[in-house]
Structure formats: structure tokens, C-alpha cells
Amino acid sequence: MDINPKIFKPYDIRGIYPDEVNEEAAYRIGSAFVVFTGAQKVMVGRDGRVSGPALHTSLIKGIIEQGADVLDIGQASTDMFYYACGSQHLPGIMVTASHNPAEYNGFKLVKEMPDLVSGEDFLGAASSKTFSAASRKGSVRPWDIRNEYRKKVLSLADVSKIPEGLTIVVDPANGMGGVAYDIVYKDIPVTTVKLFFEPDGTFPNHGGDPTKEENRRDLCSRVKAERADLGFAFDTDADRFFAVDSTGVYVPNDFLGALLAKYLIEKHGGGTIVTDALIGWAMRDLVREAGGTVFMSRVGHVFIKREMDKNKALFGVEKSGHYYLPDFYFAESAVGTSLMLLEMLGHCKKSLHELTRPLREKYHMIEPVNFKVSDPDAVLDAVRERYSPSCEIQELDGISIIAENWHANVRKSNTEPVVRLNVEALDGGLMEQKRDELLKLIQG
């Protein structure tokens, strides 16, 4: 059976189970990974998806039949998997489709933390027709990483600064974030109101992508009902973090990332923050005010991590909710980022609502809008032609339009067949005007 080339994405491997991603594909990916990396030992884990156990078993079979040993952490969040790979200096494969719907599954491939293998780069190896049998069969050893993982994540923040008496509503969307949260927060002195903590790969309550408003409604309403201090959301593999303030209002990652970046710059007496090209102007202004530097990168963990390493950055932020931590192998830990937020609140002695209020008054942005278009390149050309006479145009990632009091970005998604629009302005009316103008242009 030939493996479906469609499942090999820019960042990872994903497809619908069992039509595109299945046991045969898992076996081949396991075998090819050993050949591709030359690994003698491979870390393996899986999230809570229904198809996970079957794919996990076939993946391990492919690895050990190529002669490599397996260290198996079992069911885990992505940041638990990253910790396992990083702490043992091992390559690894995680069976996960991140925040995709329940019918999907896939694989994240780690060469050596923080370097992940692109699905596209791995296609050739996985498409090999045959793999020669190894002279010895590898072994499989389970590893319970909970205690070691907990110690590592707790080291990412000064938990002594966490304010006393906080009530936090937490929604991991029946993904792995609830497992990770319970491990790390078991002795943290906060009151937790739990929503949808039980791992359930059918995701019965709502989808696993908190960037979508419909997936935040339960959290926002429960924060208000409980009169909680704030709310946390994780995507279903727990590598992205999102927050809601005490009024039940979602805090854009542009604001949350800017506040955390400013705090880290002040804490360290300077430094560099790496962001994607989509992030709002609050990041630029708050980091500058704190005496730091912002370096912009293309969207995607490969590019962000590379620039963080090159610039010795304190922190990396993507608008989509990825927060990259140098002390965590330049990788994401949603639970670790949540601890950093609580540390910041304790230091500032202000609520998240108080900290974000002036940002909401100054910076007006849309939530990203996706468009399915027949010719994405033609859309980008039209945007460039329309705005280049009057605005600065940057092409680091898609088309960025920069004017004195507004900016926008139009780019092709690397994970979905869409063109994505972001707009921000220093005036609400101007934001709406530019949004409508760009919507009309994109929709032809």
C-alpha cells in the first residue's frame, strides 16, 4: 500500500483516519524515521484521540523492527512529549493531530529538541517501498514522566509570586491539557473550576481550537458565573495557551504575549523577543517601553525557534497562541506559560482585566478571517498592487501593509487551504473601514 502524500504537511503529518492516516502509514513512518534519523532509541507518545492506541501500536512496531529501542511515555500532552525528548536528548514521534477535529490523527516528529522534522521533508523517506529487516529487534520500555515533567514546568516560573486566593476556570476541551494541568498544579494554591477535563477523543463538548469564538463560549460564561479571577484554555494537545479575564472576555494573544514579553524584559533588564509577522502593535510598543527589542519572523515553529536561538531571545510568541520558552528547549508549554502569567499578575499586583484595559482602548483589531479562494497568489498580488503606492509593504510572510495608524497582513495558511486576513488600527472606526476595504478586495 502506498502512503498518501497529502498527509505530509509543512509542520507535521496529519490526515483523516483511517482513509489517509492509518496503521499501515504509522508502521511505515516508524520504520522510515529510524532510517531517516539513524536513531538507536526513539521517544514515543500519543494524545487522547480514539485512533491513537492503534496508530501508537503500529508506529512502535515499525520502529522496533528497524532495530531501534522505544521509550514510551504513553498518553501525554505535546509539552510532556517535548520534555521527554529534550531531557533525554532523543528523537521522537508523537501521535497527535493537534487541534484538528476528531476524525483526524497524525504525527509530530522531533529530530532533536528543538528541531522538528517537517512532514514535507519526511515524505521521501516515508515513501520508500521497502525497509530492510534489522539484525536485531528493538525493545520497548514504558516511562512515567509525570514527576520529572512537573519539576521542569514548575522551574519555568517563580510560583512563590502567584497571588493567593485566585479562582481559575480551566477548559482543556477534553484534550490532554487537563492531564498536564493536574500534574503541574496539584500543589499550587489556586481554586480550579474544571471544564471538560476528562480526555475524550470524540471532543463531545466543543472543538479543540480556542482561536474560534464558539470554542471559548463555555469558558467565558463560566468565568462570569463563578465570578472567577480568570480563565485558561488549552488546545487539545496543550501546546497553545489562551486566557480570559475576570469579566469573561477573551484576551487576544497579541495582548497577552505583549504583557508577558514586557514583564520578562523588565525582569531580565533587557533582551529580545521573537514574534511572528502577524502580531499586533502592543508587542512592539510595550517591549520598546521596557527597553527590549522585537525581532519578527515568519509564522511557524521552525522559523521562530531558529530566530530565538540566533538572537538569544527571552521569549517567542505567535498570534495563534504558541509561546516558546528558551528554558523549555525553545518549545511550547501551555501549562508553563499559564504559570508565567500568574507570576506576572503577582508581581504587578493587578488583575488581567486591569492590565489589558488600556490595550483594548488603544489597539483595535479583528479576529483573523479565513477565506477559501481559487488563486491565493492572485489575491496577494491584488493586495500588493492596491496598497504599495501609499503604504509600506513587507513580504516577510505574505503581504504586510504598514501605515501610520493601521496595519494588516494577508497570507496563505501553511496548515489550511485558505488566505488569512489580520487588521489592526489605532482607531476603531478606521479598523472597520480598512477591514471592509480588504474584505471587498480579497473577495473580488
Coordinates of C-alpha atoms in Angstrom, one line a residue:
M1 CA 0.0 0.0 0.0
D2 CA 1.4 3.4 -1.0
I3 CA 1.4 6.1 1.7
N4 CA -0.8 9.1 0.9
P5 CA 1.5 12.1 0.1
K6 CA -1.3 14.5 1.0
I7 CA -0.8 13.9 4.7
F8 CA 2.7 15.4 4.7
K9 CA 2.3 19.0 5.8
P10 CA 4.8 21.8 6.3
Y11 CA 4.9 21.4 10.1
D12 CA 3.9 17.8 10.7
I13 CA 1.9 14.8 9.3
R14 CA -2.0 15.0 9.5
G15 CA -4.9 13.4 7.8
I16 CA -8.3 11.7 8.3
Y17 CA -8.3 8.3 9.9
P18 CA -8.4 5.7 8.5
D19 CA -8.6 6.9 4.9
E20 CA -5.4 8.9 4.9
V21 CA -3.7 8.2 8.2
N22 CA -3.9 4.5 9.3
E23 CA -1.9 1.6 10.8
E24 CA 0.0 0.9 7.6
A25 CA 1.1 4.6 7.4
A26 CA 2.0 4.5 11.1
Y27 CA 4.2 1.4 10.6
R28 CA 5.9 3.0 7.6
I29 CA 6.5 6.3 9.4
G30 CA 8.1 4.5 12.4
S31 CA 10.3 2.4 10.1
A32 CA 11.3 5.4 8.0
F33 CA 12.0 7.6 11.0
V34 CA 14.7 5.2 12.2
V35 CA 16.3 5.1 8.8
F36 CA 15.9 8.9 8.4
T37 CA 17.5 9.8 11.7
G38 CA 19.8 6.8 12.3
A39 CA 18.3 6.7 15.8
Q40 CA 19.1 3.9 18.2
K41 CA 16.4 4.9 20.6
V42 CA 13.1 6.8 19.9
M43 CA 10.7 8.5 22.3
V44 CA 7.0 7.8 21.6
G45 CA 3.8 9.3 23.0
R46 CA 0.2 9.9 21.9
D47 CA -2.7 12.2 22.7
G48 CA -6.2 11.1 23.6
R49 CA -7.7 10.6 20.1
V50 CA -9.8 7.5 19.6
S51 CA -7.5 6.2 16.8
G52 CA -4.4 6.9 19.0
P53 CA -3.9 3.4 20.5
A54 CA -4.0 1.6 17.2
L55 CA -1.6 4.0 15.5
H56 CA 0.7 4.1 18.5
T57 CA 1.0 0.2 18.4
S58 CA 1.8 0.2 14.7
L59 CA 4.2 3.0 15.0
I60 CA 6.2 1.2 17.7
K61 CA 6.2 -2.0 15.6
G62 CA 7.7 -0.1 12.7
I63 CA 10.4 1.4 15.0
I64 CA 11.5 -1.8 16.8
E65 CA 11.5 -3.8 13.6
Q66 CA 14.2 -1.4 12.3
G67 CA 16.3 -2.3 15.3
A68 CA 15.7 0.9 17.5
D69 CA 14.5 0.8 21.1
V70 CA 11.4 2.7 22.2
L71 CA 10.9 4.8 25.3
D72 CA 7.2 5.0 25.6
I73 CA 5.5 7.8 27.7
G74 CA 2.0 6.7 26.7
Q75 CA -0.8 9.2 26.7
A76 CA 0.6 12.7 27.1
S77 CA 0.3 16.3 26.1
T78 CA 2.7 17.7 23.5
D79 CA 4.7 19.6 26.0
M80 CA 5.1 16.4 28.1
F81 CA 6.4 14.8 24.9
Y82 CA 8.8 17.7 24.2
Y83 CA 10.1 17.5 27.8
A84 CA 10.7 13.7 27.4
C85 CA 12.7 14.2 24.1
G86 CA 14.6 17.2 25.4
S87 CA 15.6 15.8 28.8
Q88 CA 16.8 12.6 27.3
H89 CA 18.3 14.1 24.1
L90 CA 16.3 11.7 22.0
P91 CA 14.4 11.9 18.7
G92 CA 10.8 11.1 19.0
I93 CA 7.3 10.7 17.4
M94 CA 4.1 11.9 19.0
V95 CA 0.8 10.5 17.7
T96 CA -1.4 13.7 17.5
A97 CA -3.3 15.9 15.1
S98 CA -3.1 18.9 17.4
H99 CA -6.4 20.8 17.4
N100 CA -7.9 19.2 14.3
P101 CA -11.4 17.6 14.5
A102 CA -11.9 14.2 16.0
E103 CA -11.7 12.3 12.7
Y104 CA -8.1 13.4 12.2
N105 CA -4.8 12.0 13.5
G106 CA -1.2 12.4 12.7
F107 CA 2.4 12.6 13.9
K108 CA 4.8 15.2 15.2
L109 CA 8.4 14.2 14.5
V110 CA 11.3 15.5 16.7
K111 CA 14.8 15.1 15.4
E112 CA 16.5 16.7 18.4
M113 CA 14.8 19.4 20.5
P114 CA 14.0 22.0 19.5
D115 CA 14.3 20.8 15.8
L116 CA 11.1 19.2 14.5
V117 CA 11.1 17.4 11.1
S118 CA 8.8 18.9 8.5
G119 CA 6.3 16.4 7.1
E120 CA 7.2 17.6 3.6
D121 CA 10.9 16.9 4.3
F122 CA 10.0 13.4 5.6
L123 CA 7.8 12.5 2.6
G124 CA 10.7 10.9 0.6
A125 CA 11.8 8.7 3.4
A126 CA 8.3 7.5 4.2
S127 CA 7.5 6.8 0.6
S128 CA 10.3 4.1 0.3
K129 CA 8.8 0.9 -1.0
T130 CA 10.8 -1.4 1.3
F131 CA 12.8 -1.3 4.5
S132 CA 15.4 -3.9 5.1
A133 CA 14.9 -6.0 8.2
A134 CA 17.3 -5.2 11.1
S135 CA 19.6 -7.8 12.5
R136 CA 18.0 -7.3 16.0
K137 CA 14.6 -6.2 17.1
G138 CA 14.4 -3.2 19.4
S139 CA 12.9 -3.3 22.9
V140 CA 10.0 -1.2 24.4
R141 CA 10.3 0.4 27.8
P142 CA 7.5 2.5 29.4
W143 CA 8.4 5.7 31.2
D144 CA 6.2 7.5 33.7
I145 CA 7.5 11.1 33.3
R146 CA 4.9 12.9 35.5
N147 CA 7.2 13.8 38.4
E148 CA 10.1 14.9 36.2
Y149 CA 7.9 16.8 33.9
R150 CA 6.2 18.6 36.8
K151 CA 9.6 19.7 38.3
K152 CA 10.7 21.1 34.9
V153 CA 7.5 23.1 34.3
L154 CA 7.5 24.5 37.8
S155 CA 11.0 25.7 37.2
L156 CA 9.7 28.0 34.4
A157 CA 8.1 30.4 36.8
D158 CA 8.6 31.8 40.3
V159 CA 5.5 30.2 41.9
S160 CA 6.1 32.0 45.2
K161 CA 4.8 35.1 43.4
I162 CA 1.4 33.6 42.5
P163 CA -1.3 35.7 44.2
E164 CA -3.2 34.0 46.9
G165 CA -6.9 33.2 46.7
L166 CA -7.2 33.0 42.9
T167 CA -10.2 31.2 41.3
I168 CA -9.4 30.0 37.8
V169 CA -11.7 28.3 35.3
V170 CA -9.8 25.9 33.1
D171 CA -11.0 24.3 29.8
P172 CA -8.8 21.8 28.0
A173 CA -11.6 20.8 25.7
N174 CA -11.4 17.1 26.6
G175 CA -7.8 17.1 25.4
M176 CA -4.5 16.5 27.1
G177 CA -4.3 19.9 28.8
G178 CA -6.3 18.7 31.7
V179 CA -3.8 15.9 32.4
A180 CA -0.9 18.2 32.2
Y181 CA -2.6 20.9 34.4
D182 CA -3.4 18.4 37.1
I183 CA 0.2 17.1 37.2
V184 CA 1.7 20.6 37.5
Y185 CA -0.9 22.4 39.6
K186 CA -1.6 19.8 42.2
D187 CA 0.2 21.8 45.0
I188 CA -0.4 25.3 43.5
P189 CA -2.6 27.3 45.9
V190 CA -5.4 28.3 43.5
T191 CA -9.0 27.2 43.3
T192 CA -9.6 25.5 40.0
V193 CA -13.1 25.1 38.4
K194 CA -12.7 22.3 35.8
L195 CA -14.5 22.2 32.5
F196 CA -14.2 19.1 30.2
F197 CA -11.1 17.7 31.9
E198 CA -11.7 14.1 31.0
P199 CA -9.7 13.1 27.9
D200 CA -12.2 12.1 25.2
G201 CA -11.0 11.8 21.6
T202 CA -14.5 12.4 20.3
F203 CA -14.3 16.0 21.7
P204 CA -18.0 15.9 22.7
N205 CA -18.4 19.4 24.2
H206 CA -16.7 21.7 21.6
G207 CA -13.8 21.8 19.2
G208 CA -10.2 21.9 20.3
D209 CA -9.1 25.2 18.7
P210 CA -9.6 28.2 21.1
T211 CA -8.9 30.7 18.4
K212 CA -12.5 30.1 17.3
E213 CA -15.1 32.0 19.3
E214 CA -17.5 29.1 19.6
N215 CA -14.9 27.0 21.4
R216 CA -14.5 29.7 24.1
R217 CA -18.1 30.3 24.9
D218 CA -18.4 27.8 27.7
L219 CA -15.2 29.1 29.4
C220 CA -16.2 32.8 29.1
S221 CA -19.7 32.2 30.5
R222 CA -18.4 30.0 33.3
V223 CA -15.8 32.6 34.4
K224 CA -18.6 35.1 34.8
A225 CA -20.9 32.7 36.5
E226 CA -18.2 31.7 39.0
R227 CA -17.0 35.3 39.4
A228 CA -13.6 33.8 38.8
D229 CA -10.4 35.8 38.5
L230 CA -9.5 34.5 35.1
G231 CA -9.9 31.5 32.7
F232 CA -7.4 29.3 30.9
A233 CA -8.0 27.4 27.6
F234 CA -5.6 24.9 26.0
D235 CA -5.9 23.4 22.6
T236 CA -6.4 19.7 22.5
D237 CA -2.7 18.7 22.5
A238 CA -1.9 21.5 25.0
D239 CA 0.9 23.3 23.1
R240 CA -1.2 26.5 22.8
F241 CA -2.4 28.7 25.7
F242 CA -5.3 31.2 25.8
A243 CA -6.7 33.4 28.6
V244 CA -10.0 35.0 29.6
D245 CA -10.2 37.9 32.1
S246 CA -12.4 38.3 35.1
T247 CA -15.3 39.8 33.0
G248 CA -15.4 36.7 30.8
V249 CA -13.7 38.5 27.9
Y250 CA -11.1 36.7 25.8
V251 CA -7.7 38.3 25.9
P252 CA -6.1 38.3 22.4
N253 CA -2.7 36.6 22.3
D254 CA -1.3 39.9 20.9
F255 CA -2.1 41.5 24.3
L256 CA -1.2 38.5 26.5
G257 CA 2.1 38.0 24.7
A258 CA 2.9 41.7 24.9
L259 CA 2.3 41.8 28.6
L260 CA 4.4 38.7 29.2
A261 CA 7.2 40.0 27.0
K262 CA 7.2 43.3 28.8
Y263 CA 7.4 41.6 32.2
L264 CA 10.3 39.3 31.0
I265 CA 12.2 42.3 29.6
E266 CA 11.9 44.2 32.9
K267 CA 12.7 41.1 34.9
H268 CA 15.9 40.4 32.9
G269 CA 16.9 44.1 32.4
G270 CA 16.6 43.9 28.6
G271 CA 16.5 41.3 25.9
T272 CA 15.0 40.3 22.6
I273 CA 11.5 38.9 21.9
V274 CA 10.8 37.0 18.7
T275 CA 7.3 37.2 17.2
D276 CA 5.5 36.2 14.0
A277 CA 4.8 38.8 11.4
L278 CA 1.1 38.9 12.4
I279 CA 1.4 40.1 16.0
G280 CA -0.3 43.4 16.9
W281 CA 1.5 46.7 17.7
A282 CA 1.0 46.3 21.5
M283 CA 4.0 44.0 21.4
R284 CA 6.2 46.5 19.6
D285 CA 5.2 49.3 21.9
L286 CA 5.3 47.5 25.3
V287 CA 8.7 45.8 24.6
R288 CA 10.2 49.1 23.4
E289 CA 8.9 50.9 26.5
A290 CA 10.5 48.2 28.7
G291 CA 13.9 48.6 26.9
G292 CA 13.8 45.5 24.8
T293 CA 13.9 44.6 21.1
V294 CA 11.3 42.8 19.0
F295 CA 12.5 40.6 16.1
M296 CA 9.9 39.5 13.6
S297 CA 9.9 36.1 12.0
R298 CA 7.8 34.0 9.6
V299 CA 4.9 32.1 11.1
G300 CA 5.8 28.6 12.2
H301 CA 7.8 26.9 15.0
V302 CA 10.8 26.2 12.7
F303 CA 11.3 29.9 11.9
I304 CA 10.5 31.2 15.4
K305 CA 12.9 28.8 17.2
R306 CA 15.7 29.4 14.7
E307 CA 15.4 33.2 15.2
M308 CA 15.2 32.8 19.0
D309 CA 18.3 30.7 19.1
K310 CA 20.2 33.1 16.7
N311 CA 19.1 36.2 18.8
K312 CA 19.4 34.6 22.2
A313 CA 15.7 35.6 22.8
L314 CA 14.0 35.6 26.1
F315 CA 10.6 34.5 24.7
G316 CA 8.8 33.7 21.4
V317 CA 5.2 34.5 20.6
E318 CA 2.8 33.6 17.8
K319 CA -0.6 35.2 17.4
S320 CA -2.1 31.7 17.3
G321 CA -1.2 31.0 20.9
H322 CA 2.2 29.4 20.7
Y323 CA 4.5 30.7 23.4
Y324 CA 8.1 29.5 23.0
L325 CA 10.3 29.2 26.1
P326 CA 14.1 29.0 26.0
D327 CA 14.3 27.1 29.3
F328 CA 11.9 24.5 27.8
Y329 CA 14.1 23.5 24.8
F330 CA 12.8 26.6 22.9
A331 CA 9.4 24.7 22.8
E332 CA 5.9 25.4 23.9
S333 CA 4.3 24.5 27.2
A334 CA 0.8 25.8 27.6
V335 CA 0.8 25.0 31.3
G336 CA 4.2 26.5 31.8
T337 CA 3.0 29.7 30.1
S338 CA 0.0 29.8 32.4
L339 CA 2.3 29.8 35.5
M340 CA 4.3 32.6 34.0
L341 CA 1.1 34.6 33.6
L342 CA 0.2 34.0 37.3
E343 CA 3.8 35.1 38.3
M344 CA 3.3 38.3 36.3
L345 CA 0.0 39.0 38.0
G346 CA 1.5 38.6 41.4
H347 CA 4.4 40.9 40.5
C348 CA 2.2 43.6 39.0
K349 CA -0.5 43.3 41.8
K350 CA -3.1 43.9 39.1
S351 CA -5.8 41.7 37.5
L352 CA -5.5 40.6 33.9
H353 CA -8.6 42.8 33.2
E354 CA -6.8 45.9 34.6
L355 CA -3.7 45.2 32.6
T356 CA -5.5 44.7 29.3
R357 CA -8.0 47.6 29.6
P358 CA -5.6 50.3 28.3
L359 CA -4.5 48.0 25.5
R360 CA -8.1 47.4 24.4
E361 CA -8.7 51.2 24.4
K362 CA -5.6 51.9 22.2
Y363 CA -5.4 48.9 19.8
H364 CA -8.4 47.8 17.8
M365 CA -8.1 44.5 15.9
I366 CA -10.2 41.9 14.1
E367 CA -10.1 38.3 14.9
P368 CA -8.3 36.6 11.9
V369 CA -10.6 35.9 9.0
N370 CA -10.1 33.0 6.7
F371 CA -11.1 32.9 3.0
K372 CA -11.2 29.9 0.6
V373 CA -10.0 31.3 -2.7
S374 CA -9.2 29.7 -6.0
D375 CA -6.0 31.6 -6.6
P376 CA -4.3 32.7 -3.4
D377 CA -1.3 34.2 -5.3
A378 CA -3.6 36.4 -7.3
V379 CA -5.1 37.7 -4.1
L380 CA -1.7 38.6 -2.7
D381 CA -0.8 40.4 -6.0
A382 CA -4.0 42.4 -5.8
V383 CA -3.3 43.5 -2.3
R384 CA 0.2 44.5 -3.1
E385 CA -0.9 46.5 -6.2
R386 CA -3.6 48.3 -4.2
Y387 CA -1.6 49.4 -1.3
S388 CA 2.1 49.8 -2.4
P389 CA 1.6 53.3 -3.7
S390 CA 0.6 54.7 -0.3
C391 CA 1.8 52.2 2.3
E392 CA 5.0 50.4 3.3
I393 CA 4.8 46.8 2.0
Q394 CA 6.7 44.0 3.7
E395 CA 6.8 40.4 2.4
L396 CA 8.4 38.5 5.3
D397 CA 5.3 36.3 5.5
G398 CA 2.6 37.0 2.9
I399 CA 1.8 40.7 2.4
S400 CA 2.1 43.1 5.3
I401 CA 0.7 46.6 4.8
I402 CA 2.0 49.2 7.2
A403 CA 0.6 52.8 7.5
E404 CA 1.0 55.4 10.2
N405 CA -2.1 54.4 12.2
W406 CA -3.1 50.9 10.9
H407 CA -1.6 47.8 9.5
A408 CA -2.7 44.5 8.0
N409 CA -1.4 41.2 6.8
V410 CA -2.7 38.8 4.1
R411 CA -1.1 35.4 3.9
K412 CA -1.6 31.9 2.7
S413 CA -2.0 29.5 5.6
N414 CA 0.6 26.7 5.9
T415 CA -1.9 24.3 7.5
E416 CA -5.2 25.1 5.8
P417 CA -6.3 25.8 2.1
V418 CA -7.1 29.4 2.9
V419 CA -6.0 33.0 2.8
R420 CA -5.9 34.7 6.2
L421 CA -6.5 38.4 7.0
N422 CA -5.5 40.3 10.0
V423 CA -6.2 44.0 10.5
E424 CA -5.3 46.4 13.4
A425 CA -5.7 50.2 13.8
L426 CA -5.3 52.8 16.5
D427 CA -9.0 53.8 16.0
G428 CA -12.0 51.5 16.0
G429 CA -13.7 53.3 13.0
L430 CA -10.5 53.1 10.9
M431 CA -10.1 49.4 11.7
E432 CA -13.6 48.7 10.5
Q433 CA -13.0 50.8 7.3
K434 CA -9.8 49.0 6.4
R435 CA -11.3 45.6 7.3
D436 CA -14.2 46.2 4.9
E437 CA -11.9 47.6 2.2
L438 CA -9.7 44.5 2.4
L439 CA -12.6 42.1 2.6
K440 CA -14.0 43.5 -0.6
L441 CA -10.6 43.3 -2.4
I442 CA -10.0 39.7 -1.3
Q443 CA -13.5 38.5 -2.2
G444 CA -13.1 40.1 -5.6

